[in-house]
mmCIF file of C-alpha atoms in Angstrom:
data_model
loop_
_atom_site.group_PDB
_atom_site.id
_atom_site.type_symbol
_atom_site.label_atom_id
_atom_site.label_comp_id
_atom_site.label_asym_id
_atom_site.label_seq_id
_atom_site.Cartn_x
_atom_site.Cartn_y
_atom_site.Cartn_z
ATOM 1 C CA UNK A 1 -66.138 144.549 -27.514
ATOM 2 C CA UNK A 2 -64.411 145.673 -30.703
ATOM 3 C CA UNK A 3 -67.329 144.553 -32.865
ATOM 4 C CA UNK A 4 -69.676 146.856 -30.944
ATOM 5 C CA UNK A 5 -67.219 149.744 -31.251
ATOM 6 C CA UNK A 6 -66.968 149.181 -35.006
ATOM 7 C CA UNK A 7 -70.755 149.047 -35.282
ATOM 8 C CA UNK A 8 -71.071 152.396 -33.527
ATOM 9 C CA UNK A 9 -68.559 153.994 -35.903
ATOM 10 C CA UNK A 10 -70.279 152.620 -39.010
ATOM 11 C CA UNK A 11 -73.586 153.986 -37.769
ATOM 12 C CA UNK A 12 -71.958 157.386 -37.301
ATOM 13 C CA UNK A 13 -70.627 157.185 -40.862
ATOM 14 C CA UNK A 14 -74.160 156.519 -42.138
ATOM 15 C CA UNK A 15 -75.465 159.517 -40.214
ATOM 16 C CA UNK A 16 -72.798 161.672 -41.881
ATOM 17 C CA UNK A 17 -73.492 160.249 -45.349
ATOM 18 C CA UNK A 18 -76.651 158.121 -45.801
ATOM 19 C CA UNK A 19 -75.600 157.373 -49.393
ATOM 20 C CA UNK A 20 -72.268 155.774 -48.483
ATOM 21 C CA UNK A 21 -72.742 152.125 -49.444
ATOM 22 C CA UNK A 22 -69.589 150.838 -47.747
ATOM 23 C CA UNK A 23 -70.841 151.997 -44.343
ATOM 24 C CA UNK A 24 -73.934 149.804 -44.750
ATOM 25 C CA UNK A 25 -71.779 146.904 -45.968
ATOM 26 C CA UNK A 26 -69.387 147.064 -43.040
ATOM 27 C CA UNK A 27 -72.224 147.547 -40.564
ATOM 28 C CA UNK A 28 -73.776 144.419 -42.067
ATOM 29 C CA UNK A 29 -70.548 142.506 -41.516
ATOM 30 C CA UNK A 30 -70.654 143.300 -37.790
ATOM 31 C CA UNK A 31 -73.966 141.427 -37.598
ATOM 32 C CA UNK A 32 -72.568 138.586 -39.682
ATOM 33 C CA UNK A 33 -69.527 138.299 -37.417
ATOM 34 C CA UNK A 34 -71.561 138.249 -34.212
ATOM 35 C CA UNK A 35 -73.624 135.383 -35.618
ATOM 36 C CA UNK A 36 -70.591 133.517 -36.954
ATOM 37 C CA UNK A 37 -68.676 133.726 -33.684
ATOM 38 C CA UNK A 38 -71.605 133.163 -31.364
ATOM 39 C CA UNK A 39 -71.704 136.665 -29.889
ATOM 40 C CA UNK A 40 -75.486 136.909 -30.169
ATOM 41 C CA UNK A 41 -78.458 135.148 -28.631
ATOM 42 C CA UNK A 42 -80.331 135.290 -31.944
ATOM 43 C CA UNK A 43 -78.434 133.915 -34.926
ATOM 44 C CA UNK A 44 -81.464 134.331 -37.177
ATOM 45 C CA UNK A 45 -81.956 137.942 -36.053
ATOM 46 C CA UNK A 46 -78.321 138.857 -36.662
ATOM 47 C CA UNK A 47 -78.238 137.271 -40.120
ATOM 48 C CA UNK A 48 -81.545 138.950 -40.969
ATOM 49 C CA UNK A 49 -80.067 142.329 -40.020
ATOM 50 C CA UNK A 50 -76.957 141.640 -42.118
ATOM 51 C CA UNK A 51 -79.167 140.714 -45.072
ATOM 52 C CA UNK A 52 -81.199 143.897 -44.637
ATOM 53 C CA UNK A 53 -78.036 146.030 -44.641
ATOM 54 C CA UNK A 54 -76.630 144.259 -47.708
ATOM 55 C CA UNK A 55 -79.824 145.032 -49.600
ATOM 56 C CA UNK A 56 -79.740 148.626 -48.350
ATOM 57 C CA UNK A 57 -76.196 148.985 -49.705
ATOM 58 C CA UNK A 58 -77.350 147.619 -53.067
ATOM 59 C CA UNK A 59 -80.221 150.128 -53.128
ATOM 60 C CA UNK A 60 -77.670 152.905 -52.572
ATOM 61 C CA UNK A 61 -75.125 151.533 -55.044
ATOM 62 C CA UNK A 62 -76.302 148.747 -57.326
ATOM 63 C CA UNK A 63 -72.784 148.277 -58.694
ATOM 64 C CA UNK A 64 -71.137 147.537 -55.355
ATOM 65 C CA UNK A 65 -69.262 144.234 -55.512
ATOM 66 C CA UNK A 66 -68.836 144.393 -51.744
ATOM 67 C CA UNK A 67 -72.577 144.553 -51.152
ATOM 68 C CA UNK A 68 -73.198 141.445 -53.254
ATOM 69 C CA UNK A 69 -70.297 139.729 -51.491
ATOM 70 C CA UNK A 70 -71.941 140.308 -48.126
ATOM 71 C CA UNK A 71 -75.253 139.142 -49.550
ATOM 72 C CA UNK A 72 -73.627 135.961 -50.847
ATOM 73 C CA UNK A 73 -72.065 135.221 -47.484
ATOM 74 C CA UNK A 74 -75.278 135.702 -45.505
ATOM 75 C CA UNK A 75 -77.293 133.562 -47.901
ATOM 76 C CA UNK A 76 -74.712 130.778 -47.612
ATOM 77 C CA UNK A 77 -74.553 130.986 -43.824
ATOM 78 C CA UNK A 78 -78.340 130.613 -43.683
ATOM 79 C CA UNK A 79 -78.402 127.627 -46.030
ATOM 80 C CA UNK A 80 -79.682 129.515 -49.091
ATOM 81 C CA UNK A 81 -76.836 128.266 -51.247
ATOM 82 C CA UNK A 82 -78.225 128.890 -54.723
ATOM 83 C CA UNK A 83 -79.039 132.487 -53.826
ATOM 84 C CA UNK A 84 -75.566 132.799 -52.321
ATOM 85 C CA UNK A 85 -73.881 131.487 -55.459
ATOM 86 C CA UNK A 86 -75.939 133.851 -57.645
ATOM 87 C CA UNK A 87 -74.999 136.835 -55.474
ATOM 88 C CA UNK A 88 -71.357 135.740 -55.487
ATOM 89 C CA UNK A 89 -71.311 135.552 -59.285
ATOM 90 C CA UNK A 90 -72.815 139.042 -59.417
ATOM 91 C CA UNK A 91 -70.052 140.352 -57.148
ATOM 92 C CA UNK A 92 -67.406 138.813 -59.425
ATOM 93 C CA UNK A 93 -69.022 140.279 -62.538
ATOM 94 C CA UNK A 94 -68.935 143.765 -61.013
ATOM 95 C CA UNK A 95 -65.259 143.555 -59.999
ATOM 96 C CA UNK A 96 -63.369 140.492 -61.303
ATOM 97 C CA UNK A 97 -60.129 141.614 -59.589
ATOM 98 C CA UNK A 98 -61.668 142.160 -56.134
ATOM 99 C CA UNK A 99 -59.779 139.632 -53.994
ATOM 100 C CA UNK A 100 -62.304 139.676 -51.165
ATOM 101 C CA UNK A 101 -65.146 139.086 -53.628
ATOM 102 C CA UNK A 102 -63.272 136.152 -55.149
ATOM 103 C CA UNK A 103 -62.686 134.749 -51.671
ATOM 104 C CA UNK A 104 -66.339 135.183 -50.726
ATOM 105 C CA UNK A 105 -67.494 133.362 -53.841
ATOM 106 C CA UNK A 106 -65.077 130.531 -53.139
ATOM 107 C CA UNK A 107 -66.244 130.392 -49.542
ATOM 108 C CA UNK A 108 -69.891 130.218 -50.608
ATOM 109 C CA UNK A 109 -69.026 127.262 -52.840
ATOM 110 C CA UNK A 110 -67.245 125.647 -49.892
ATOM 111 C CA UNK A 111 -70.196 126.165 -47.567
ATOM 112 C CA UNK A 112 -72.428 124.650 -50.253
ATOM 113 C CA UNK A 113 -70.229 121.541 -50.227
ATOM 114 C CA UNK A 114 -68.797 122.242 -53.689
ATOM 115 C CA UNK A 115 -65.229 121.901 -52.441
ATOM 116 C CA UNK A 116 -63.454 121.148 -55.727
ATOM 117 C CA UNK A 117 -65.006 124.222 -57.324
ATOM 118 C CA UNK A 118 -64.149 126.376 -54.310
ATOM 119 C CA UNK A 119 -60.419 125.645 -54.181
ATOM 120 C CA UNK A 120 -59.326 127.536 -57.354
ATOM 121 C CA UNK A 121 -61.194 130.682 -56.250
ATOM 122 C CA UNK A 122 -59.759 130.557 -52.733
ATOM 123 C CA UNK A 123 -56.223 130.047 -54.068
ATOM 124 C CA UNK A 124 -56.712 132.895 -56.526
ATOM 125 C CA UNK A 125 -57.854 135.252 -53.770
ATOM 126 C CA UNK A 126 -54.752 134.380 -51.736
ATOM 127 C CA UNK A 127 -52.497 135.069 -54.740
ATOM 128 C CA UNK A 128 -54.145 138.422 -55.410
ATOM 129 C CA UNK A 129 -54.007 139.647 -51.808
ATOM 130 C CA UNK A 130 -50.506 139.404 -50.279
ATOM 131 C CA UNK A 131 -51.867 140.904 -47.040
ATOM 132 C CA UNK A 132 -54.729 138.407 -47.013
ATOM 133 C CA UNK A 133 -56.758 137.894 -43.842
ATOM 134 C CA UNK A 134 -56.152 134.555 -42.147
ATOM 135 C CA UNK A 135 -59.717 133.426 -42.831
ATOM 136 C CA UNK A 136 -58.728 132.977 -46.483
ATOM 137 C CA UNK A 137 -56.485 130.163 -45.251
ATOM 138 C CA UNK A 138 -59.218 128.751 -43.002
ATOM 139 C CA UNK A 139 -61.602 128.384 -45.943
ATOM 140 C CA UNK A 140 -58.942 126.891 -48.202
ATOM 141 C CA UNK A 141 -57.925 124.449 -45.489
ATOM 142 C CA UNK A 142 -61.492 123.253 -44.985
ATOM 143 C CA UNK A 143 -62.027 123.003 -48.742
ATOM 144 C CA UNK A 144 -58.989 120.705 -48.920
ATOM 145 C CA UNK A 145 -60.407 118.781 -45.953
ATOM 146 C CA UNK A 146 -63.730 118.404 -47.759
ATOM 147 C CA UNK A 147 -62.020 116.803 -50.750
ATOM 148 C CA UNK A 148 -60.005 114.410 -48.581
ATOM 149 C CA UNK A 149 -56.717 116.244 -49.199
ATOM 150 C CA UNK A 150 -55.859 116.104 -45.504
ATOM 151 C CA UNK A 151 -52.107 116.729 -45.800
ATOM 152 C CA UNK A 152 -52.787 119.919 -47.768
ATOM 153 C CA UNK A 153 -55.335 120.891 -45.120
ATOM 154 C CA UNK A 154 -52.712 120.403 -42.389
ATOM 155 C CA UNK A 155 -50.187 122.491 -44.310
ATOM 156 C CA UNK A 156 -52.711 125.281 -44.870
ATOM 157 C CA UNK A 157 -53.890 125.354 -41.249
ATOM 158 C CA UNK A 158 -50.260 125.390 -40.065
ATOM 159 C CA UNK A 159 -49.722 128.525 -42.154
ATOM 160 C CA UNK A 160 -52.686 130.119 -40.437
ATOM 161 C CA UNK A 161 -51.561 129.111 -36.948
ATOM 162 C CA UNK A 162 -48.074 130.457 -37.633
ATOM 163 C CA UNK A 163 -49.621 133.832 -38.464
ATOM 164 C CA UNK A 164 -52.089 133.931 -35.565
ATOM 165 C CA UNK A 165 -50.977 131.418 -32.914
ATOM 166 C CA UNK A 166 -53.597 132.642 -30.445
ATOM 167 C CA UNK A 167 -56.525 131.931 -32.754
ATOM 168 C CA UNK A 168 -58.536 129.106 -31.178
ATOM 169 C CA UNK A 169 -60.399 128.217 -34.362
ATOM 170 C CA UNK A 170 -57.105 127.871 -36.229
ATOM 171 C CA UNK A 171 -55.811 125.470 -33.585
ATOM 172 C CA UNK A 172 -59.090 123.535 -33.690
ATOM 173 C CA UNK A 173 -59.002 123.283 -37.477
ATOM 174 C CA UNK A 174 -55.426 122.051 -37.412
ATOM 175 C CA UNK A 175 -56.344 119.504 -34.758
ATOM 176 C CA UNK A 176 -59.169 118.117 -36.898
ATOM 177 C CA UNK A 177 -56.896 117.822 -39.933
ATOM 178 C CA UNK A 178 -54.211 116.080 -37.886
ATOM 179 C CA UNK A 179 -56.768 113.515 -36.697
ATOM 180 C CA UNK A 180 -57.682 112.858 -40.327
ATOM 181 C CA UNK A 181 -54.004 112.238 -41.172
ATOM 182 C CA UNK A 182 -53.678 109.698 -38.379
ATOM 183 C CA UNK A 183 -51.857 111.861 -35.860
ATOM 184 C CA UNK A 184 -54.244 112.004 -32.893
ATOM 185 C CA UNK A 185 -51.523 112.614 -30.292
ATOM 186 C CA UNK A 186 -50.388 115.824 -31.997
ATOM 187 C CA UNK A 187 -54.021 116.754 -32.622
ATOM 188 C CA UNK A 188 -54.774 116.573 -28.902
ATOM 189 C CA UNK A 189 -52.058 119.183 -28.276
ATOM 190 C CA UNK A 190 -53.718 121.535 -30.764
ATOM 191 C CA UNK A 191 -57.179 120.992 -29.326
ATOM 192 C CA UNK A 192 -55.916 121.529 -25.783
ATOM 193 C CA UNK A 193 -54.342 124.814 -26.889
ATOM 194 C CA UNK A 194 -57.664 125.807 -28.455
ATOM 195 C CA UNK A 195 -59.549 125.051 -25.248
ATOM 196 C CA UNK A 196 -57.091 127.158 -23.245
ATOM 197 C CA UNK A 197 -57.336 130.049 -25.705
ATOM 198 C CA UNK A 198 -61.141 129.861 -25.758
ATOM 199 C CA UNK A 199 -62.455 128.135 -22.592
ATOM 200 C CA UNK A 200 -66.072 128.780 -23.604
ATOM 201 C CA UNK A 201 -66.044 128.517 -27.424
ATOM 202 C CA UNK A 202 -68.998 128.383 -29.824
ATOM 203 C CA UNK A 203 -70.273 124.916 -30.747
ATOM 204 C CA UNK A 204 -67.264 124.182 -32.959
#
């Protein structure tokens, strides 16, 4: 798949320049993504590899905001929230205008259940990055959901679905938010679309 192709290219980049921190960072993200999307039989092994590569990037370039951003994400995904928040703060201190770093910090706060704190960072990342990835909207939508702002969650997930209508997780997220707003009939349509788009999805 595309993740495997990307991994191969990042490894080639490291062979060409072993001191190129971004190659280690992006290689680490391929392991994070395979764990996040259920493309691996060993979640723990994939996250461990991502963590190892984040630390390798930091050893190559201790001032890399991207490396600390990856570190923050992996810590949060493995339930090490305080470590994740610390790494996220470090990323922000190294590059306060780095939209992806701001997003990652906000997402770590969201994963830690600190939804109200997460929302301003997620909104700021979206403002700073006009070509933002759709997962910025996913995180903001779920942060709204976590605070009980279900209508805002619906609006945010609709924005995501309008951008990537074939994204099963976007349809699923919208379906969940619609249920919370008392619209189960419309939610069923979204969830049916998700099941068609991804007949064998991860546990979500």
